[in-house]
Coordinates of N, CA and C in Angstrom, one line a residue:
R857 N 30.6 118.6 42.1 CA 30.2 117.2 43.6 C 30.0 116.7 42.6
L858 N 30.7 115.2 42.9 CA 31.0 114.1 42.3 C 30.1 112.5 43.4
E859 N 29.9 112.1 42.6 CA 29.4 111.0 42.1 C 29.7 109.7 41.9
H860 N 29.4 109.0 42.9 CA 29.9 107.3 42.3 C 28.3 106.9 41.6
I861 N 28.6 105.7 40.4 CA 27.5 105.7 39.7 C 28.3 104.7 38.9
S862 N 27.4 103.9 39.9 CA 28.0 102.4 39.2 C 27.7 101.8 38.4
S863 N 27.0 101.6 37.3 CA 26.2 101.8 36.0 C 26.3 103.4 34.6
L864 N 26.6 103.2 33.8 CA 26.5 104.4 33.4 C 25.2 103.9 32.4
K865 N 25.9 103.0 31.8 CA 24.1 102.6 31.4 C 22.5 103.1 31.8
T866 N 22.7 102.7 33.1 CA 21.5 104.0 33.5 C 21.2 105.1 33.9
Y867 N 21.9 106.3 32.9 CA 21.9 107.5 33.3 C 22.7 107.4 31.8
P868 N 21.8 108.7 31.4 CA 22.4 110.2 30.2 C 23.6 110.7 31.3
Y869 N 25.2 109.9 29.8 CA 26.5 110.8 30.3 C 26.9 111.6 29.2
R870 N 28.0 112.4 29.5 CA 29.1 112.9 28.9 C 30.5 111.9 28.9
A871 N 30.6 111.9 27.4 CA 32.6 111.1 28.4 C 33.8 111.9 27.2
V872 N 34.0 112.3 27.8 CA 35.0 113.8 27.0 C 36.4 113.0 27.1
S873 N 36.5 113.5 25.8 CA 38.2 113.0 25.2 C 38.9 114.2 25.4
Y874 N 40.4 113.7 26.0 CA 41.3 114.6 25.8 C 42.2 114.2 25.9
A875 N 43.6 115.7 25.7 CA 44.8 115.5 25.1 C 45.3 115.6 26.6
W876 N 46.0 114.2 27.6 CA 46.5 114.4 29.2 C 47.6 115.3 29.3
G877 N 48.1 115.8 28.7 CA 49.3 116.2 29.1 C 50.4 115.7 29.2
S878 N 51.2 116.2 30.3 CA 52.7 115.8 30.5 C 52.4 115.1 31.9
P879 N 53.0 113.7 32.1 CA 53.0 113.7 33.5 C 53.2 114.2 34.8
K880 N 54.1 115.8 33.8 CA 54.3 115.6 35.6 C 53.1 117.1 35.5
D881 N 52.1 117.2 35.3 CA 51.6 118.7 35.0 C 50.3 118.4 35.8
K882 N 51.1 118.8 37.3 CA 49.5 118.9 38.2 C 48.8 120.2 38.7
A883 N 47.9 120.2 37.6 CA 47.8 122.1 38.1 C 46.3 121.8 39.6
G884 N 46.0 120.5 39.9 CA 45.3 121.2 40.8 C 44.4 119.7 41.0
E885 N 43.9 120.5 42.4 CA 43.7 118.5 42.9 C 41.8 118.8 43.3
L886 N 40.7 117.7 43.4 CA 39.6 116.7 43.6 C 39.5 116.9 44.6
L887 N 38.0 116.7 45.4 CA 38.1 115.7 46.2 C 37.3 115.4 46.1
L888 N 37.6 114.0 46.4 CA 36.5 112.9 45.6 C 36.4 112.0 48.1
G889 N 35.8 112.7 48.1 CA 35.2 111.8 49.5 C 36.2 112.8 50.8
E890 N 36.9 111.8 51.2 CA 38.1 112.2 52.4 C 38.9 112.7 50.9
R891 N 39.3 111.7 49.6 CA 41.0 111.4 49.4 C 41.4 113.1 48.7
K892 N 42.2 113.2 48.3 CA 42.0 114.5 47.3 C 43.1 113.4 46.0
L893 N 42.9 113.5 44.6 CA 43.0 113.3 43.6 C 43.4 114.3 42.9
N894 N 45.0 114.6 42.2 CA 45.6 115.2 41.5 C 45.1 115.3 40.0
I895 N 44.6 117.0 39.3 CA 44.4 115.8 37.7 C 44.7 117.4 36.8
S896 N 45.9 116.9 35.8 CA 45.6 117.8 35.3 C 45.4 118.9 34.6
S897 N 46.3 120.2 33.9 CA 45.5 121.1 33.4 C 44.4 120.9 32.6
S898 N 44.6 120.0 31.5 CA 43.3 120.0 30.9 C 42.4 118.9 31.2
V899 N 42.3 118.1 32.4 CA 40.6 117.8 32.8 C 40.2 119.4 33.9
Q900 N 41.4 119.7 34.5 CA 41.0 121.0 35.0 C 40.1 122.0 34.7
G901 N 40.5 122.4 32.9 CA 40.1 123.4 32.4 C 38.7 122.5 31.2
V902 N 38.8 121.5 31.0 CA 37.1 120.7 31.2 C 36.4 120.1 31.4
L903 N 36.4 120.3 32.8 CA 35.5 120.1 33.6 C 34.9 121.6 34.5
R904 N 35.4 122.9 34.2 CA 35.8 123.6 34.3 C 34.3 124.1 32.8
K905 N 34.7 124.1 32.3 CA 34.4 124.1 31.4 C 32.8 123.4 31.0
I906 N 32.7 122.8 31.8 CA 31.8 122.1 32.0 C 30.3 122.3 32.3
R907 N 31.5 122.1 33.6 CA 30.5 123.0 34.0 C 29.8 124.7 34.7
S908 N 30.9 125.3 33.9 CA 30.4 125.9 33.3 C 28.8 126.7 32.3
M909 N 29.0 126.0 31.3 CA 27.5 125.0 31.0 C 26.1 124.8 31.7
D910 N 26.3 124.8 32.7 CA 25.1 124.5 33.7 C 24.5 123.3 33.3
D911 N 25.5 122.3 32.6 CA 24.6 120.7 32.4 C 25.2 120.0 33.9
P912 N 23.5 119.1 34.0 CA 23.8 118.1 35.3 C 24.3 116.4 34.8
C913 N 24.2 116.9 33.8 CA 24.0 115.9 33.0 C 25.9 114.3 33.7
P914 N 26.3 114.0 34.4 CA 27.1 113.2 34.8 C 28.0 112.3 33.4
I915 N 29.3 113.1 34.7 CA 30.4 113.4 33.3 C 31.9 112.2 33.2
W916 N 31.8 111.6 32.5 CA 33.3 110.3 32.9 C 34.5 110.9 32.0
I917 N 35.2 110.7 32.6 CA 36.2 111.0 32.4 C 38.0 110.2 33.0
D918 N 38.6 109.9 32.3 CA 39.5 108.8 33.1 C 40.6 108.8 33.5
Q919 N 40.4 109.7 34.1 CA 42.0 111.1 34.8 C 40.5 109.6 35.7
V920 N 39.7 110.3 36.5 CA 38.3 111.1 36.8 C 38.3 109.7 37.8
C921 N 38.1 108.1 36.5 CA 37.0 107.5 37.2 C 37.7 105.9 36.7
I922 N 38.5 106.0 36.3 CA 39.4 105.2 36.3 C 41.0 105.1 37.9
N923 N 40.8 104.5 38.9 CA 42.4 104.1 39.3 C 43.4 104.7 38.6
Q924 N 44.1 105.6 38.5 CA 45.6 105.4 37.4 C 46.8 104.2 37.9
E925 N 46.4 103.9 39.6 CA 47.6 104.0 40.3 C 47.1 102.5 40.3
D926 N 46.6 102.1 39.9 CA 45.4 100.8 39.7 C 46.1 99.8 38.4
G927 N 47.4 99.0 37.9 CA 46.8 98.8 37.0 C 46.2 97.4 36.0
I928 N 45.9 96.9 37.5 CA 45.1 96.0 36.8 C 43.1 96.8 36.7
E929 N 43.5 97.1 36.9 CA 41.9 98.3 37.4 C 42.0 98.6 35.8
K930 N 42.8 99.9 34.9 CA 43.4 100.3 34.2 C 43.6 99.6 32.9
G931 N 43.2 98.3 33.2 CA 44.0 97.1 32.2 C 41.9 96.9 32.0
Q932 N 41.2 97.2 32.5 CA 40.1 96.4 32.2 C 39.4 97.9 32.2
Q933 N 38.9 98.6 32.5 CA 38.9 100.0 32.1 C 39.3 100.4 30.6
V934 N 39.8 100.4 30.3 CA 41.1 100.0 28.8 C 40.3 99.3 27.7
K935 N 39.8 97.6 28.6 CA 39.3 97.3 27.6 C 37.0 97.5 27.6
L936 N 37.0 98.2 27.5 CA 35.5 99.4 28.5 C 35.5 100.6 27.8
M937 N 36.4 100.7 26.6 CA 36.9 102.6 25.9 C 35.3 102.3 25.0
Q938 N 35.4 101.5 24.8 CA 34.9 101.7 23.0 C 33.3 101.7 23.7
D939 N 32.9 100.6 24.8 CA 31.6 101.1 25.1 C 30.8 102.1 25.4
I940 N 32.3 103.0 27.1 CA 32.4 104.0 26.9 C 31.2 105.0 26.3
F941 N 31.8 104.9 25.7 CA 32.2 106.6 24.3 C 31.0 105.5 23.5
A942 N 30.9 104.7 22.9 CA 29.2 104.2 22.4 C 27.7 104.3 23.3
N943 N 28.1 104.2 24.3 CA 26.6 104.4 25.7 C 26.8 106.2 25.7
A944 N 27.8 107.2 25.5 CA 27.3 108.5 25.8 C 27.0 108.5 25.5
S945 N 25.0 109.9 25.7 CA 24.5 110.9 25.3 C 25.4 111.9 24.3
H946 N 26.9 111.9 25.7 CA 27.5 113.3 24.6 C 28.6 112.7 24.7
V947 N 29.3 113.6 23.9 CA 31.0 113.5 24.3 C 31.6 114.5 24.0
T948 N 32.6 115.2 25.1 CA 33.3 116.4 24.5 C 34.8 116.6 24.3
V949 N 34.7 116.8 22.4 CA 36.5 116.0 22.5 C 36.6 117.7 22.8
W950 N 37.9 117.9 23.7 CA 38.4 119.0 24.7 C 40.0 119.2 24.1
L951 N 40.4 120.1 23.0 CA 42.3 120.7 22.5 C 42.1 121.3 23.4
G952 N 41.7 122.0 24.9 CA 42.3 122.8 25.4 C 41.6 123.5 25.6
E953 N 42.0 125.2 26.6 CA 42.9 126.5 26.3 C 42.6 126.9 24.9
E954 N 42.6 127.6 25.0 CA 42.7 128.7 23.9 C 44.2 129.3 24.1
K955 N 44.2 129.1 22.2 CA 46.2 129.6 22.4 C 46.3 131.5 21.6
Q956 N 47.4 132.2 22.2 CA 46.9 132.9 20.9 C 46.8 133.1 19.7
S957 N 47.4 132.5 19.3 CA 47.2 131.4 17.4 C 45.8 131.2 17.7
D958 N 45.2 131.0 17.8 CA 44.1 130.1 17.6 C 43.0 131.4 17.2
R959 N 43.0 132.5 17.9 CA 42.0 132.8 17.5 C 41.6 133.0 16.4
G960 N 40.0 133.2 16.3 CA 39.4 133.8 15.0 C 39.7 132.0 14.0
A961 N 39.6 130.7 15.0 CA 40.3 130.0 13.6 C 38.6 129.3 13.3
F962 N 38.3 129.3 15.1 CA 36.6 129.2 14.6 C 35.6 129.7 15.4
E963 N 34.2 130.5 15.4 CA 34.1 131.4 16.0 C 32.5 130.6 16.1
N964 N 30.8 130.4 16.8 CA 30.9 130.2 16.6 C 29.6 129.8 16.2
S965 N 30.5 127.9 16.3 CA 30.3 127.1 15.2 C 30.8 127.0 13.9
Q966 N 31.7 128.2 13.4 CA 32.0 128.3 11.8 C 33.4 127.7 12.3
I967 N 34.0 127.2 11.1 CA 35.3 128.0 10.1 C 35.5 129.6 10.3
S968 N 36.0 130.4 10.8 CA 36.5 131.2 10.5 C 37.3 132.1 9.6
D969 N 38.7 131.2 9.4 CA 40.2 131.5 9.4 C 40.3 129.5 9.1
K970 N 40.6 129.5 7.5 CA 40.7 128.0 7.5 C 42.5 128.4 7.4
D971 N 43.3 128.7 7.4 CA 44.6 128.9 7.4 C 44.5 128.8 9.8
K972 N 44.3 129.6 9.8 CA 44.2 129.0 12.1 C 43.8 127.9 12.0
F973 N 42.8 128.2 11.1 CA 41.9 126.4 11.5 C 42.6 125.3 11.8
F974 N 43.6 125.5 10.5 CA 44.1 123.3 10.2 C 45.8 123.8 11.3
N975 N 46.2 125.2 11.8 CA 47.4 125.2 12.1 C 47.7 124.7 13.8
M976 N 45.8 125.5 13.6 CA 45.1 124.8 15.4 C 45.2 123.0 15.6
L977 N 44.6 123.0 14.7 CA 44.5 121.3 14.3 C 46.1 120.4 14.7
R978 N 47.0 120.9 13.7 CA 48.6 120.3 13.6 C 48.5 120.6 14.9
D979 N 48.3 121.6 15.9 CA 49.9 121.7 16.6 C 48.8 121.1 18.5
R980 N 47.6 121.1 17.6 CA 47.0 120.2 19.1 C 46.9 118.5 19.4
E981 N 48.1 118.4 20.7 CA 48.6 116.8 20.1 C 47.4 116.6 20.7
W982 N 45.7 116.6 20.5 CA 44.7 115.4 21.4 C 45.0 114.9 19.6
F983 N 44.9 116.1 18.5 CA 45.6 115.0 16.6 C 46.7 113.7 16.6
R984 N 47.1 113.8 17.7 CA 48.1 113.0 17.6 C 48.5 111.7 18.5
R985 N 46.7 111.9 18.9 CA 47.2 110.2 20.3 C 45.9 108.9 19.6
T986 N 46.6 108.3 19.9 CA 46.1 106.7 18.8 C 44.3 107.0 19.2
W987 N 44.1 107.4 20.5 CA 42.4 106.2 21.5 C 41.6 107.3 20.2
V988 N 42.6 108.4 19.9 CA 41.0 109.6 19.4 C 39.9 108.8 18.5
I989 N 40.6 108.1 17.0 CA 39.9 107.6 16.3 C 38.4 106.5 17.2
Q990 N 39.1 105.7 18.0 CA 38.0 105.0 18.8 C 36.8 105.9 19.4
E991 N 38.0 107.2 20.4 CA 36.6 107.5 21.2 C 35.3 108.5 20.0
V992 N 36.1 108.5 19.3 CA 35.1 109.6 18.4 C 34.3 108.6 18.0
A993 N 35.5 107.5 16.4 CA 34.6 106.6 15.4 C 33.2 106.0 16.8
C994 N 33.7 105.4 18.1 CA 32.1 104.2 18.7 C 31.3 105.8 19.1
S995 N 31.5 107.1 19.3 CA 30.2 107.3 20.2 C 29.0 106.9 19.2
S996 N 28.1 106.8 19.6 CA 26.6 107.0 19.3 C 26.1 107.6 18.0
S997 N 25.5 107.1 17.0 CA 25.0 108.0 16.0 C 24.3 109.1 16.5
K998 N 22.8 108.6 17.2 CA 22.1 109.4 18.6 C 23.7 110.4 19.7
A999 N 24.0 110.7 19.7 CA 25.6 111.0 20.6 C 25.8 112.8 19.4
S1000 N 25.7 113.7 20.8 CA 26.0 114.8 20.7 C 27.5 114.9 20.5
V1001 N 28.4 115.0 19.2 CA 29.8 114.6 20.0 C 30.0 116.6 19.6
H1002 N 31.0 117.6 19.6 CA 31.2 118.7 19.9 C 33.0 118.6 20.6
V1003 N 33.3 119.5 19.7 CA 34.6 120.2 19.6 C 35.1 120.9 20.5
W1004 N 36.0 121.6 21.3 CA 35.8 122.7 22.8 C 37.1 122.9 21.7
C1005 N 37.7 123.8 22.1 CA 38.2 124.2 21.9 C 38.9 126.1 22.9
G1006 N 39.1 126.1 24.2 CA 38.7 127.0 25.0 C 37.1 127.5 25.2
N1007 N 36.6 129.1 24.8 CA 35.7 128.8 25.3 C 34.7 128.3 23.5
E1008 N 35.1 128.2 23.0 CA 35.0 127.9 20.9 C 34.6 126.2 21.0
E1009 N 33.2 126.5 19.9 CA 32.4 124.7 20.1 C 32.6 125.2 19.3
I1010 N 33.0 123.7 18.7 CA 32.1 123.2 17.6 C 31.6 122.1 16.2
P1011 N 31.0 121.4 15.9 CA 29.8 120.2 15.9 C 31.0 118.8 15.4
W1012 N 31.2 117.7 16.0 CA 32.3 117.9 15.5 C 31.9 117.1 14.0
E1013 N 30.9 116.4 13.5 CA 30.1 116.3 11.6 C 30.7 117.5 11.0
R1014 N 30.5 118.5 11.1 CA 30.6 120.4 10.7 C 32.2 120.3 10.7
L1015 N 33.3 120.3 11.3 CA 34.7 120.1 12.0 C 35.0 118.7 10.6
A1016 N 35.0 116.8 10.5 CA 34.8 116.3 9.8 C 34.4 116.6 8.2
R1017 N 33.5 117.6 8.3 CA 32.9 117.2 7.0 C 34.0 119.1 6.6
Y1018 N 34.1 120.0 6.9 CA 35.2 121.2 6.5 C 36.3 120.0 6.4
V1019 N 37.0 119.5 6.7 CA 38.4 118.8 7.1 C 38.7 117.5 5.1
M1020 N 37.4 117.0 5.5 CA 37.2 116.4 4.1 C 37.2 117.6 2.9
H1021 N 36.9 118.4 2.9 CA 35.8 118.8 1.7 C 37.4 120.2 1.0
E1022 N 37.9 120.3 2.6 CA 39.3 121.3 2.0 C 40.8 120.2 2.0
L1023 N 40.6 118.6 2.4 CA 41.8 118.3 1.9 C 42.0 117.3 0.5

């Protein structure tokens, strides 16, 4: 169910950080009232994941919440990104669906295979994006930040501590 929320300051919400993928990637459609919105496979995947968690928390995801055809609106919204992630009660980092080569990289919120884990990080587009610093670093210390790869999840703090320790 999609709803328009005029102010994110009124509700706890989940902000999603992800890689868009190819501009030609149109995996599905969302129905927005009478309008249809094309979404990428990355957005489709993360929305399915969040929906499966049975979490009623509103979601802020740029591909849906910003009119991508309106350059003025996009420019205005980019200026708000820091606040959007800073005020989120949850931040979901979506690395995408799990690939065969990722299996066993992390399980049950623990890194289980160091080589697979670092190969997965290196291969994921999310880690090559410019905005990730802003999106994760600006999240409030009170926010719950989790990294998802398919059905596997790890808290951001655990991932960051592990990477810092291993480098």
